[in-house]
Amino acid sequence: RGCQGTYRGDVTGSQKKYGFLMQAENPDCDTVELYEAPIDAMSGATLRQYTDIGKWRSVHYLALGGLNHLPIDYFLQQHPLMNVVLCFDRDEPGLRFADTVARHLAERGFNVEKRLPAVGKDYNESLIWYKSKIEKQRGERV
């Protein structure tokens, strides 16, 4: 994928089965959080760091590059885990895709949790809101 200058899209010949992955610290980790975009996966990791200090690398983070099944299936073939957390956008396409993926994975025996962003459309918006709240609280204590 590329977003340099005015270019926005996939390079010809790119393989959609590879998502953007931040692996858990423990190779035996049994949980993956799925996001639509890398910025949302990084935001989810940062939110975990803010709320569960020191534990942000306790799960795998996989960004799909959109609403795409291929990276999910490829990742789950490579990693023997049981827990999948769906962290898709809070919009109609994201909600529909979450329902489809949840049903598909539950039929395959996975434990599936849908986790919407607490605030805003996606996890990046949620992080921005949360960060501003923390900064405001810190400013009030000074």
Tab-separated table of N, CA and C in Angstrom:
chain	number	residue	atom	x	y	z
A	1	ARG	N	0.854	-1.183	0.000
A	1	ARG	CA	0.000	0.000	0.000
A	1	ARG	C	0.884	1.224	0.000
A	2	GLY	N	0.362	2.267	-0.565
A	2	GLY	CA	1.118	3.494	-0.598
A	2	GLY	C	0.238	4.699	-0.396
A	3	CYS	N	0.822	5.750	0.160
A	3	CYS	CA	0.100	7.003	0.348
A	3	CYS	C	1.078	8.166	0.255
A	4	GLN	N	2.017	8.051	-0.663
A	4	GLN	CA	3.011	9.103	-0.830
A	4	GLN	C	2.534	10.122	-1.858
A	5	GLY	N	2.668	11.389	-1.542
A	5	GLY	CA	2.203	12.426	-2.452
A	5	GLY	C	0.707	12.306	-2.686
A	6	THR	N	0.315	12.271	-3.962
A	6	THR	CA	-1.102	12.153	-4.286
A	6	THR	C	-1.531	10.699	-4.476
A	7	TYR	N	-0.572	9.769	-4.432
A	7	TYR	CA	-0.900	8.349	-4.642
A	7	TYR	C	-1.556	7.763	-3.404
A	8	ARG	N	-2.694	7.124	-3.592
A	8	ARG	CA	-3.409	6.426	-2.522
A	8	ARG	C	-3.905	5.114	-3.098
A	9	GLY	N	-3.372	4.011	-2.653
A	9	GLY	CA	-3.855	2.733	-3.164
A	9	GLY	C	-2.832	1.628	-3.014
A	10	ASP	N	-3.099	0.545	-3.695
A	10	ASP	CA	-2.238	-0.628	-3.641
A	10	ASP	C	-1.348	-0.672	-4.871
A	11	VAL	N	-0.126	-1.067	-4.664
A	11	VAL	CA	0.816	-1.220	-5.757
A	11	VAL	C	0.409	-2.453	-6.562
A	12	THR	N	0.524	-2.376	-7.867
A	12	THR	CA	0.197	-3.508	-8.729
A	12	THR	C	1.003	-4.730	-8.298
A	13	GLY	N	0.332	-5.851	-8.158
A	13	GLY	CA	0.988	-7.098	-7.771
A	13	GLY	C	1.098	-7.319	-6.274
A	14	SER	N	0.600	-6.378	-5.478
A	14	SER	CA	0.677	-6.567	-4.027
A	14	SER	C	-0.194	-7.748	-3.612
A	15	GLN	N	0.229	-8.409	-2.552
A	15	GLN	CA	-0.494	-9.593	-2.076
A	15	GLN	C	-1.328	-9.213	-0.856
A	16	LYS	N	-2.620	-9.273	-1.034
A	16	LYS	CA	-3.564	-8.817	-0.015
A	16	LYS	C	-3.596	-9.701	1.231
A	17	LYS	N	-2.991	-10.883	1.167
A	17	LYS	CA	-3.038	-11.774	2.334
A	17	LYS	C	-2.126	-11.300	3.462
A	18	TYR	N	-1.200	-10.399	3.145
A	18	TYR	CA	-0.296	-9.891	4.171
A	18	TYR	C	-0.841	-8.600	4.749
A	19	GLY	N	-1.130	-8.623	6.032
A	19	GLY	CA	-1.581	-7.422	6.706
A	19	GLY	C	-0.408	-6.746	7.388
A	20	PHE	N	-0.689	-5.663	8.042
A	20	PHE	CA	0.297	-4.929	8.849
A	20	PHE	C	0.245	-5.547	10.238
A	21	LEU	N	1.338	-6.152	10.681
A	21	LEU	CA	1.340	-6.918	11.931
A	21	LEU	C	2.329	-6.358	12.932
A	22	MET	N	1.845	-6.169	14.161
A	22	MET	CA	2.714	-5.913	15.310
A	22	MET	C	2.528	-7.130	16.214
A	23	GLN	N	3.579	-7.931	16.324
A	23	GLN	CA	3.467	-9.182	17.070
A	23	GLN	C	3.544	-8.959	18.564
A	24	ALA	N	2.886	-9.839	19.293
A	24	ALA	CA	2.963	-9.832	20.746
A	24	ALA	C	4.378	-10.192	21.183
A	25	GLU	N	4.725	-9.739	22.356
A	25	GLU	CA	6.049	-10.055	22.895
A	25	GLU	C	6.219	-11.557	23.117
A	26	ASN	N	5.166	-12.196	23.603
A	26	ASN	CA	5.189	-13.632	23.859
A	26	ASN	C	4.753	-14.371	22.591
A	27	PRO	N	5.629	-15.205	22.005
A	27	PRO	CA	5.246	-15.918	20.782
A	27	PRO	C	4.076	-16.890	20.987
A	28	ASP	N	3.785	-17.264	22.230
A	28	ASP	CA	2.665	-18.162	22.524
A	28	ASP	C	1.366	-17.418	22.797
A	29	CYS	N	1.345	-16.130	22.539
A	29	CYS	CA	0.140	-15.326	22.739
A	29	CYS	C	-1.029	-15.952	21.984
A	30	ASP	N	-2.209	-15.963	22.597
A	30	ASP	CA	-3.374	-16.609	21.971
A	30	ASP	C	-4.448	-15.616	21.535
A	31	THR	N	-4.083	-14.310	21.430
A	31	THR	CA	-5.072	-13.290	21.093
A	31	THR	C	-4.539	-12.350	20.010
A	32	VAL	N	-5.414	-12.044	19.051
A	32	VAL	CA	-5.112	-11.042	18.029
A	32	VAL	C	-6.238	-10.026	18.003
A	33	GLU	N	-5.869	-8.750	17.895
A	33	GLU	CA	-6.835	-7.682	17.688
A	33	GLU	C	-6.767	-7.297	16.214
A	34	LEU	N	-7.916	-7.263	15.548
A	34	LEU	CA	-7.985	-6.949	14.125
A	34	LEU	C	-8.493	-5.530	13.919
A	35	TYR	N	-7.802	-4.779	13.073
A	35	TYR	CA	-8.145	-3.396	12.752
A	35	TYR	C	-8.230	-3.240	11.243
A	36	GLU	N	-8.878	-2.182	10.802
A	36	GLU	CA	-8.961	-1.907	9.370
A	36	GLU	C	-7.652	-1.348	8.827
A	37	ALA	N	-7.008	-0.433	9.556
A	37	ALA	CA	-5.844	0.282	9.055
A	37	ALA	C	-4.696	0.262	10.057
A	38	PRO	N	-3.458	0.369	9.575
A	38	PRO	CA	-2.310	0.402	10.486
A	38	PRO	C	-2.400	1.499	11.547
A	39	ILE	N	-2.888	2.710	11.188
A	39	ILE	CA	-2.986	3.781	12.175
A	39	ILE	C	-3.931	3.388	13.311
A	40	ASP	N	-4.965	2.633	13.005
A	40	ASP	CA	-5.886	2.185	14.055
A	40	ASP	C	-5.247	1.112	14.931
A	41	ALA	N	-4.466	0.217	14.338
A	41	ALA	CA	-3.761	-0.803	15.132
A	41	ALA	C	-2.759	-0.133	16.073
A	42	MET	N	-2.010	0.838	15.559
A	42	MET	CA	-1.059	1.553	16.409
A	42	MET	C	-1.783	2.351	17.485
A	43	SER	N	-2.933	2.909	17.152
A	43	SER	CA	-3.727	3.640	18.139
A	43	SER	C	-4.261	2.696	19.206
A	44	GLY	N	-4.717	1.503	18.793
A	44	GLY	CA	-5.180	0.508	19.765
A	44	GLY	C	-4.071	0.105	20.724
A	45	ALA	N	-2.856	-0.079	20.197
A	45	ALA	CA	-1.712	-0.423	21.045
A	45	ALA	C	-1.405	0.717	22.016
A	46	THR	N	-1.475	1.941	21.538
A	46	THR	CA	-1.201	3.098	22.395
A	46	THR	C	-2.269	3.245	23.470
A	47	LEU	N	-3.523	3.033	23.112
A	47	LEU	CA	-4.595	3.084	24.118
A	47	LEU	C	-4.379	2.020	25.191
A	48	ARG	N	-3.941	0.838	24.788
A	48	ARG	CA	-3.662	-0.222	25.766
A	48	ARG	C	-2.528	0.219	26.690
A	49	GLN	N	-1.532	0.882	26.136
A	49	GLN	CA	-0.409	1.361	26.940
A	49	GLN	C	-0.878	2.399	27.953
A	50	TYR	N	-1.782	3.293	27.522
A	50	TYR	CA	-2.321	4.295	28.444
A	50	TYR	C	-3.142	3.654	29.555
A	51	THR	N	-3.908	2.633	29.225
A	51	THR	CA	-4.851	2.073	30.198
A	51	THR	C	-4.316	0.854	30.937
A	52	ASP	N	-3.401	0.102	30.330
A	52	ASP	CA	-2.798	-1.091	30.967
A	52	ASP	C	-1.281	-0.964	30.851
A	53	ILE	N	-0.716	-0.039	31.575
A	53	ILE	CA	0.695	0.312	31.411
A	53	ILE	C	1.580	-0.934	31.441
A	54	GLY	N	2.436	-1.032	30.420
A	54	GLY	CA	3.385	-2.131	30.328
A	54	GLY	C	2.842	-3.377	29.659
A	55	LYS	N	1.569	-3.393	29.309
A	55	LYS	CA	0.980	-4.611	28.762
A	55	LYS	C	0.602	-4.481	27.289
A	56	TRP	N	1.020	-3.438	26.608
A	56	TRP	CA	0.553	-3.213	25.243
A	56	TRP	C	1.022	-4.294	24.294
A	57	ARG	N	2.120	-4.973	24.593
A	57	ARG	CA	2.608	-6.037	23.711
A	57	ARG	C	2.086	-7.411	24.132
A	58	SER	N	1.015	-7.433	24.884
A	58	SER	CA	0.461	-8.707	25.349
A	58	SER	C	-0.426	-9.384	24.310
A	59	VAL	N	-0.751	-8.685	23.213
A	59	VAL	CA	-1.573	-9.248	22.138
A	59	VAL	C	-0.922	-8.931	20.795
A	60	HIS	N	-1.348	-9.653	19.750
A	60	HIS	CA	-0.961	-9.329	18.382
A	60	HIS	C	-1.928	-8.263	17.860
A	61	TYR	N	-1.427	-7.363	17.014
A	61	TYR	CA	-2.250	-6.350	16.356
A	61	TYR	C	-2.107	-6.571	14.850
A	62	LEU	N	-3.223	-6.793	14.165
A	62	LEU	CA	-3.194	-7.020	12.730
A	62	LEU	C	-4.127	-6.034	12.030
A	63	ALA	N	-3.553	-5.214	11.139
A	63	ALA	CA	-4.351	-4.298	10.317
A	63	ALA	C	-4.550	-4.943	8.954
A	64	LEU	N	-5.779	-4.941	8.486
A	64	LEU	CA	-6.155	-5.675	7.284
A	64	LEU	C	-5.946	-4.902	5.990
A	65	GLY	N	-5.746	-3.601	6.074
A	65	GLY	CA	-5.666	-2.809	4.852
A	65	GLY	C	-7.030	-2.644	4.221
A	66	GLY	N	-8.026	-2.395	5.044
A	66	GLY	CA	-9.407	-2.285	4.580
A	66	GLY	C	-10.244	-3.412	5.156
A	67	LEU	N	-11.379	-3.636	4.575
A	67	LEU	CA	-12.277	-4.701	5.030
A	67	LEU	C	-12.019	-5.923	4.150
A	68	ASN	N	-11.045	-6.706	4.548
A	68	ASN	CA	-10.493	-7.762	3.719
A	68	ASN	C	-10.272	-9.023	4.549
A	69	HIS	N	-10.841	-10.146	4.120
A	69	HIS	CA	-10.702	-11.412	4.842
A	69	HIS	C	-9.327	-12.059	4.692
A	70	LEU	N	-8.639	-11.815	3.597
A	70	LEU	CA	-7.406	-12.546	3.302
A	70	LEU	C	-6.348	-12.465	4.399
A	71	PRO	N	-6.041	-11.278	4.959
A	71	PRO	CA	-5.033	-11.248	6.024
A	71	PRO	C	-5.465	-12.005	7.280
A	72	ILE	N	-6.761	-12.031	7.547
A	72	ILE	CA	-7.260	-12.764	8.720
A	72	ILE	C	-6.983	-14.249	8.537
A	73	ASP	N	-7.407	-14.786	7.411
A	73	ASP	CA	-7.232	-16.216	7.161
A	73	ASP	C	-5.757	-16.597	7.138
A	74	TYR	N	-4.927	-15.795	6.499
A	74	TYR	CA	-3.497	-16.098	6.421
A	74	TYR	C	-2.863	-16.074	7.810
A	75	PHE	N	-3.165	-15.041	8.591
A	75	PHE	CA	-2.597	-14.932	9.937
A	75	PHE	C	-3.007	-16.119	10.800
A	76	LEU	N	-4.286	-16.478	10.758
A	76	LEU	CA	-4.772	-17.564	11.615
A	76	LEU	C	-4.220	-18.920	11.187
A	77	GLN	N	-3.851	-19.077	9.929
A	77	GLN	CA	-3.178	-20.305	9.488
A	77	GLN	C	-1.771	-20.387	10.077
A	78	GLN	N	-1.138	-19.242	10.265
A	78	GLN	CA	0.249	-19.191	10.736
A	78	GLN	C	0.374	-19.195	12.261
A	79	HIS	N	-0.682	-18.809	12.954
A	79	HIS	CA	-0.624	-18.653	14.411
A	79	HIS	C	-1.734	-19.458	15.079
A	80	PRO	N	-1.362	-20.411	15.905
A	80	PRO	CA	-2.378	-21.209	16.628
A	80	PRO	C	-2.900	-20.441	17.840
A	81	LEU	N	-3.954	-19.691	17.633
A	81	LEU	CA	-4.542	-18.961	18.745
A	81	LEU	C	-6.043	-19.159	18.757
A	82	MET	N	-6.671	-18.694	19.811
A	82	MET	CA	-8.106	-18.945	19.975
A	82	MET	C	-8.951	-17.682	20.078
A	83	ASN	N	-8.354	-16.565	20.432
A	83	ASN	CA	-9.131	-15.367	20.727
A	83	ASN	C	-8.906	-14.292	19.667
A	84	VAL	N	-10.006	-13.810	19.108
A	84	VAL	CA	-9.951	-12.774	18.082
A	84	VAL	C	-10.834	-11.616	18.536
A	85	VAL	N	-10.242	-10.412	18.570
A	85	VAL	CA	-10.973	-9.211	18.958
A	85	VAL	C	-11.125	-8.342	17.718
A	86	LEU	N	-12.362	-8.032	17.364
A	86	LEU	CA	-12.661	-7.241	16.175
A	86	LEU	C	-12.753	-5.774	16.567
A	87	CYS	N	-11.818	-4.980	16.076
A	87	CYS	CA	-11.715	-3.565	16.426
A	87	CYS	C	-11.907	-2.706	15.179
A	88	PHE	N	-13.006	-2.919	14.489
A	88	PHE	CA	-13.260	-2.215	13.246
A	88	PHE	C	-13.925	-0.870	13.513
A	89	ASP	N	-14.025	-0.065	12.472
A	89	ASP	CA	-14.597	1.270	12.600
A	89	ASP	C	-16.072	1.209	12.999
A	90	ARG	N	-16.471	2.280	13.665
A	90	ARG	CA	-17.872	2.420	14.077
A	90	ARG	C	-18.635	3.127	12.947
A	91	ASP	N	-18.717	2.468	11.802
A	91	ASP	CA	-19.515	2.962	10.684
A	91	ASP	C	-20.217	1.754	10.069
A	92	GLU	N	-21.126	2.019	9.146
A	92	GLU	CA	-21.932	0.920	8.598
A	92	GLU	C	-21.079	-0.186	7.964
A	93	PRO	N	-20.097	0.123	7.116
A	93	PRO	CA	-19.281	-0.957	6.548
A	93	PRO	C	-18.504	-1.733	7.611
A	94	GLY	N	-17.952	-1.025	8.591
A	94	GLY	CA	-17.194	-1.693	9.649
A	94	GLY	C	-18.065	-2.601	10.504
A	95	LEU	N	-19.263	-2.135	10.831
A	95	LEU	CA	-20.180	-2.932	11.642
A	95	LEU	C	-20.659	-4.170	10.894
A	96	ARG	N	-20.970	-4.014	9.607
A	96	ARG	CA	-21.393	-5.168	8.794
A	96	ARG	C	-20.263	-6.187	8.668
A	97	PHE	N	-19.044	-5.702	8.404
A	97	PHE	CA	-17.903	-6.595	8.257
A	97	PHE	C	-17.633	-7.330	9.576
A	98	ALA	N	-17.758	-6.632	10.698
A	98	ALA	CA	-17.559	-7.259	12.012
A	98	ALA	C	-18.551	-8.404	12.216
A	99	ASP	N	-19.795	-8.197	11.845
A	99	ASP	CA	-20.806	-9.259	11.974
A	99	ASP	C	-20.435	-10.467	11.113
A	100	THR	N	-20.016	-10.219	9.880
A	100	THR	CA	-19.649	-11.306	8.965
A	100	THR	C	-18.440	-12.075	9.481
A	101	VAL	N	-17.408	-11.347	9.896
A	101	VAL	CA	-16.186	-11.990	10.395
A	101	VAL	C	-16.474	-12.749	11.689
A	102	ALA	N	-17.251	-12.158	12.577
A	102	ALA	CA	-17.578	-12.824	13.845
A	102	ALA	C	-18.280	-14.152	13.593
A	103	ARG	N	-19.238	-14.149	12.700
A	103	ARG	CA	-19.967	-15.380	12.383
A	103	ARG	C	-19.031	-16.427	11.767
A	104	HIS	N	-18.221	-16.011	10.822
A	104	HIS	CA	-17.288	-16.903	10.129
A	104	HIS	C	-16.281	-17.530	11.110
A	105	LEU	N	-15.714	-16.699	11.989
A	105	LEU	CA	-14.708	-17.217	12.926
A	105	LEU	C	-15.333	-18.064	14.032
A	106	ALA	N	-16.511	-17.690	14.492
A	106	ALA	CA	-17.186	-18.493	15.522
A	106	ALA	C	-17.503	-19.887	14.986
A	107	GLU	N	-17.892	-19.960	13.709
A	107	GLU	CA	-18.151	-21.266	13.092
A	107	GLU	C	-16.896	-22.126	13.035
A	108	ARG	N	-15.733	-21.476	13.010
A	108	ARG	CA	-14.457	-22.194	12.971
A	108	ARG	C	-13.915	-22.474	14.368
A	109	GLY	N	-14.655	-22.096	15.416
A	109	GLY	CA	-14.272	-22.429	16.784
A	109	GLY	C	-13.481	-21.373	17.525
A	110	PHE	N	-13.366	-20.192	16.972
A	110	PHE	CA	-12.633	-19.124	17.652
A	110	PHE	C	-13.537	-18.399	18.639
A	111	ASN	N	-12.949	-17.901	19.720
A	111	ASN	CA	-13.638	-16.999	20.635
A	111	ASN	C	-13.545	-15.611	20.013
A	112	VAL	N	-14.672	-14.980	19.775
A	112	VAL	CA	-14.688	-13.700	19.083
A	112	VAL	C	-15.343	-12.646	19.964
A	113	GLU	N	-14.688	-11.498	20.042
A	113	GLU	CA	-15.230	-10.341	20.756
A	113	GLU	C	-15.247	-9.163	19.794
A	114	LYS	N	-16.350	-8.439	19.766
A	114	LYS	CA	-16.415	-7.191	18.993
A	114	LYS	C	-16.182	-6.042	19.970
A	115	ARG	N	-15.195	-5.201	19.661
A	115	ARG	CA	-14.870	-4.078	20.542
A	115	ARG	C	-14.845	-2.788	19.713
A	116	LEU	N	-15.919	-2.026	19.814
A	116	LEU	CA	-16.002	-0.754	19.095
A	116	LEU	C	-15.113	0.284	19.770
A	117	PRO	N	-14.624	1.266	19.004
A	117	PRO	CA	-13.881	2.351	19.643
A	117	PRO	C	-14.781	3.063	20.649
A	118	ALA	N	-14.211	3.448	21.778
A	118	ALA	CA	-15.003	4.064	22.848
A	118	ALA	C	-15.596	5.403	22.422
A	119	VAL	N	-14.851	6.130	21.604
A	119	VAL	CA	-15.265	7.467	21.167
A	119	VAL	C	-14.889	7.606	19.695
A	120	GLY	N	-15.727	8.244	18.919
A	120	GLY	CA	-15.387	8.525	17.531
A	120	GLY	C	-15.648	7.362	16.593
A	121	LYS	N	-15.231	7.572	15.333
A	121	LYS	CA	-15.474	6.590	14.279
A	121	LYS	C	-14.506	5.427	14.326
A	122	ASP	N	-13.253	5.676	14.714
A	122	ASP	CA	-12.238	4.623	14.685
A	122	ASP	C	-11.305	4.758	15.887
A	123	TYR	N	-10.352	3.861	15.984
A	123	TYR	CA	-9.468	3.855	17.144
A	123	TYR	C	-8.522	5.041	17.164
A	124	ASN	N	-8.179	5.598	16.019
A	124	ASN	CA	-7.336	6.787	16.006
A	124	ASN	C	-8.086	7.972	16.590
A	125	GLU	N	-9.347	8.155	16.217
A	125	GLU	CA	-10.150	9.239	16.800
A	125	GLU	C	-10.312	9.034	18.298
A	126	SER	N	-10.485	7.792	18.724
A	126	SER	CA	-10.619	7.488	20.145
A	126	SER	C	-9.334	7.845	20.898
A	127	LEU	N	-8.187	7.520	20.315
A	127	LEU	CA	-6.904	7.847	20.936
A	127	LEU	C	-6.726	9.357	21.053
A	128	ILE	N	-7.047	10.089	20.008
A	128	ILE	CA	-6.903	11.547	20.033
A	128	ILE	C	-7.756	12.135	21.158
A	129	TRP	N	-8.988	11.651	21.289
A	129	TRP	CA	-9.874	12.126	22.355
A	129	TRP	C	-9.297	11.796	23.729
A	130	TYR	N	-8.852	10.544	23.899
A	130	TYR	CA	-8.337	10.095	25.190
A	130	TYR	C	-7.080	10.880	25.567
A	131	LYS	N	-6.197	11.094	24.597
A	131	LYS	CA	-4.954	11.834	24.847
A	131	LYS	C	-5.265	13.270	25.265
A	132	SER	N	-6.231	13.908	24.611
A	132	SER	CA	-6.581	15.288	24.987
A	132	SER	C	-7.158	15.329	26.402
A	133	LYS	N	-7.899	14.313	26.773
A	133	LYS	CA	-8.462	14.242	28.128
A	133	LYS	C	-7.342	14.115	29.167
A	134	ILE	N	-6.358	13.276	28.901
A	134	ILE	CA	-5.223	13.108	29.810
A	134	ILE	C	-4.438	14.407	29.931
A	135	GLU	N	-4.173	15.045	28.792
A	135	GLU	CA	-3.417	16.298	28.814
A	135	GLU	C	-4.170	17.383	29.575
A	136	LYS	N	-5.486	17.422	29.430
A	136	LYS	CA	-6.294	18.404	30.156
A	136	LYS	C	-6.209	18.146	31.661
A	137	GLN	N	-6.303	16.857	32.073
A	137	GLN	CA	-6.205	16.518	33.494
A	137	GLN	C	-4.839	16.892	34.052
A	138	ARG	N	-3.787	16.649	33.288
A	138	ARG	CA	-2.434	16.999	33.737
A	138	ARG	C	-2.298	18.511	33.897
A	139	GLY	N	-2.902	19.268	32.978
A	139	GLY	CA	-2.850	20.730	33.048
A	139	GLY	C	-3.582	21.281	34.262
A	140	GLU	N	-4.669	20.609	34.668
A	140	GLU	CA	-5.439	21.059	35.819
A	140	GLU	C	-4.701	20.803	37.128
A	141	ARG	N	-3.799	19.820	37.148
A	141	ARG	CA	-3.059	19.478	38.372
A	141	ARG	C	-1.879	20.423	38.620
A	142	VAL	N	-1.454	21.128	37.612
A	142	VAL	CA	-0.249	21.959	37.752
A	142	VAL	C	-0.490	23.154	38.606
